Amino acid sequence: MRLSQNVPGTAGSIGKGPRKRLVLRGVTVIDGTGAPPYGPADVVLEGGRISAIVSPGRNTDMTQAGQRTVAGADVWELPGHYVLPGLIDAHAHIAASEQGPDADYSYRLWLGHGITSVRETGCLGNGTAFTAREARRAAANEITAPRITPYAAFGAGRTEPFRTPRDAEAWVAEQAGLGAAGIKFFGAPPTIFRAALTEAGRLGLGSACHHASSELPRINALTTARWGLGSIEHGYGLPEAMFTDHRVQRFPSTYNYNNEHDRFAQLGRLWQETAGPGSRVWDDTLDELVSLGTALDPTFVIYTAARDAARARGREYHRDYSAPQSWEFYQPNPANHGSFFYNWGTEEEVAWKDNYRLWMAFVRDFHQRGGLLTTGSDAGFIYNLYGFGLVEEMELLREAGLHPLEIIQCATANGARLLGLEDTGTLEPGKTADLLVIAENPLANLKVLYGHGHLRMGDAGSLARVGGVRHTIKGGVVFDAVNLRSLVRDQVAAERERRAVPAPFTP
Ligand SMILES: [Zn+2]
C-alpha cells in the first residue's frame, strides 16, 4: 500500500524561549563525545547556545564562571539530574495519514523522548515539498517539532524511470531546489545510480541507501560506498559484499520477492551465508568501509519483531501511545509493507536470532575500528513507534556489545556528523543548546529514556514508574517533555473515541 500525506504540524510552538539566560544547576553531564560523565556541573544556556559548563575540579577560573551563572539568570536546581545532548534519529519518517492522526503526533513523541533532530529518510508518505516546509517551520520554531533533515526518495514524483544519467542529475538538482538536504536511494541501474550519487555529492547533499534486493546482483553496499554513499541503511547489501563463493543469496526455488513472508523469512537467513566474524573478507570489508567514511545506520529495532513477534506486538507502550491508524497498519496483512506476520513461526524467529548475532557482531566490529555508527529507528512500521523506537535501538546497540557512553555518542555526536549538524551533538561551550534533562541515570539503565519509563521497586517495596525525559531543549527553546507525552496520550484516546476502536488488548 502507498502512504499518503498527513496534516502538517500545528502552527505555534509550545516551547518556551529561547531563554535569555538559563542555568541547569547541579547536574551530571554526559557530553556525547564518549567521555565519562562529570558533575555536579552548571550548564549555562544563553540565547540558544551553551555559553558555559561550570564544574568544580574541571574549570580553573571559577570566579569568572561563578559570575556567569548568577547575573540575571533563571536557575533550575537539578541535583541528581543528567543532561545529555539531544538525541538524533538518523532514520525517521514523519507519520503519514496511515500511521497517525497528524504530523504533530510524531513530533511530540520525538521531542517527548529528548529527540532534537531527525533525518527524514525518503519523505515517503508526505513528499519532499511538505517535509522541506516542515523542516523550515521547525527550524524557525513556528511548530513544535525537532529539527528535520529531509532526504528525498530517489525518483520521487516521476512517472517514468530515468533514461539517462543526465536525467538523474537534473532530478537531483530539482530536489535540492525543493529543499532536500539529501537523497535516499533504494537502488537503480548502476550508471544512473552513480551519476545521481555523484551529483548529490557535488551539490553538497547527503545520501543514504536501503539496498533493494532487486539491485543486489549488480550493486552491493561496498559498491555504493566506493561511489561515495553517505550511509548504509538497515543491513541490506552488506552480507552480499562478503559472499565468497556465490553472488546472490541462495533463495529457495519457491521464493517470491513480492511475498512479504518470503522476503522477511529469507532476510533472516542472509548473514548466515557470509564467511562470518574473523574471516578475511569480513575484516577487509570493515576496513574498507571505515576508510571510505561510509556510515552504518543499522535500524536494528525495526526487525526485532522478526525474532520475537509476540514481544513486539505486546510492547508496553502500545496501550497508551499507539494511534489507531498505526495499530491497524501494523496488523498482519499481505498488502502492507512489513506486516508479514500472517504465518510467522519458530523456524523464522530462530533464524532471525542467529541473523542478529552475526549482524550485531559486524556492527560492533565496525564501531570498534572507528566507523561512523548512528542510531535510526525507522519507526511507524512493524509495531515500532516514534520516540520509543530510538531508545530500543540504543538498547540493541548495548546488546551488540557497545558501552552506554559509546551508544550515547552514536545517538548524538555521530548522528550530528552524519546529518551535517556539527553545531549540535555534543555538550560544549559555544554549541547550539540542543539537549535533554532526565532525573535518572541512563548509563545504568537505558530504559529510563522510554516515555513510559521503567518499572522499579522502591525501598518501601512499592513499584513505581521512573524515568522519561523531563525537558527537551532545542536551540535554547525549552519543551516540557512530560506534557508533550501527555498530549499524545490524550490525542490517541480522542482518536480511538472518534473511530470507536478500543485500545490494543482490551476485550
Ligand atoms: Zn525507513
mmCIF file with all atom_site columns, C-alpha atoms in Angstrom, residues 107 129 301 304 447:
data_model
loop_
_atom_site.group_PDB
_atom_site.id
_atom_site.type_symbol
_atom_site.label_atom_id
_atom_site.label_alt_id
_atom_site.label_comp_id
_atom_site.label_asym_id
_atom_site.label_entity_id
_atom_site.label_seq_id
_atom_site.pdbx_PDB_ins_code
_atom_site.Cartn_x
_atom_site.Cartn_y
_atom_site.Cartn_z
_atom_site.occupancy
_atom_site.B_iso_or_equiv
_atom_site.pdbx_formal_charge
_atom_site.auth_seq_id
_atom_site.auth_comp_id
_atom_site.auth_asym_id
_atom_site.auth_atom_id
_atom_site.pdbx_PDB_model_num
ATOM 1 C CA . TYR A 1 107 ? 6.831  15.404 16.538 1.00 0.00 ? 107 TYR A CA 1
ATOM 2 C CA . ALA A 1 129 ? 7.962  19.704 -0.560 1.00 0.00 ? 129 ALA A CA 1
ATOM 3 C CA . VAL A 1 301 ? 14.860 -2.140 16.083 1.00 0.00 ? 301 VAL A CA 1
ATOM 4 C CA . THR A 1 304 ? 13.163 -7.250 16.178 1.00 0.00 ? 304 THR A CA 1
ATOM 5 C CA . LYS A 1 447 ? 15.187 2.022  29.719 1.00 0.00 ? 447 LYS A CA 1
#
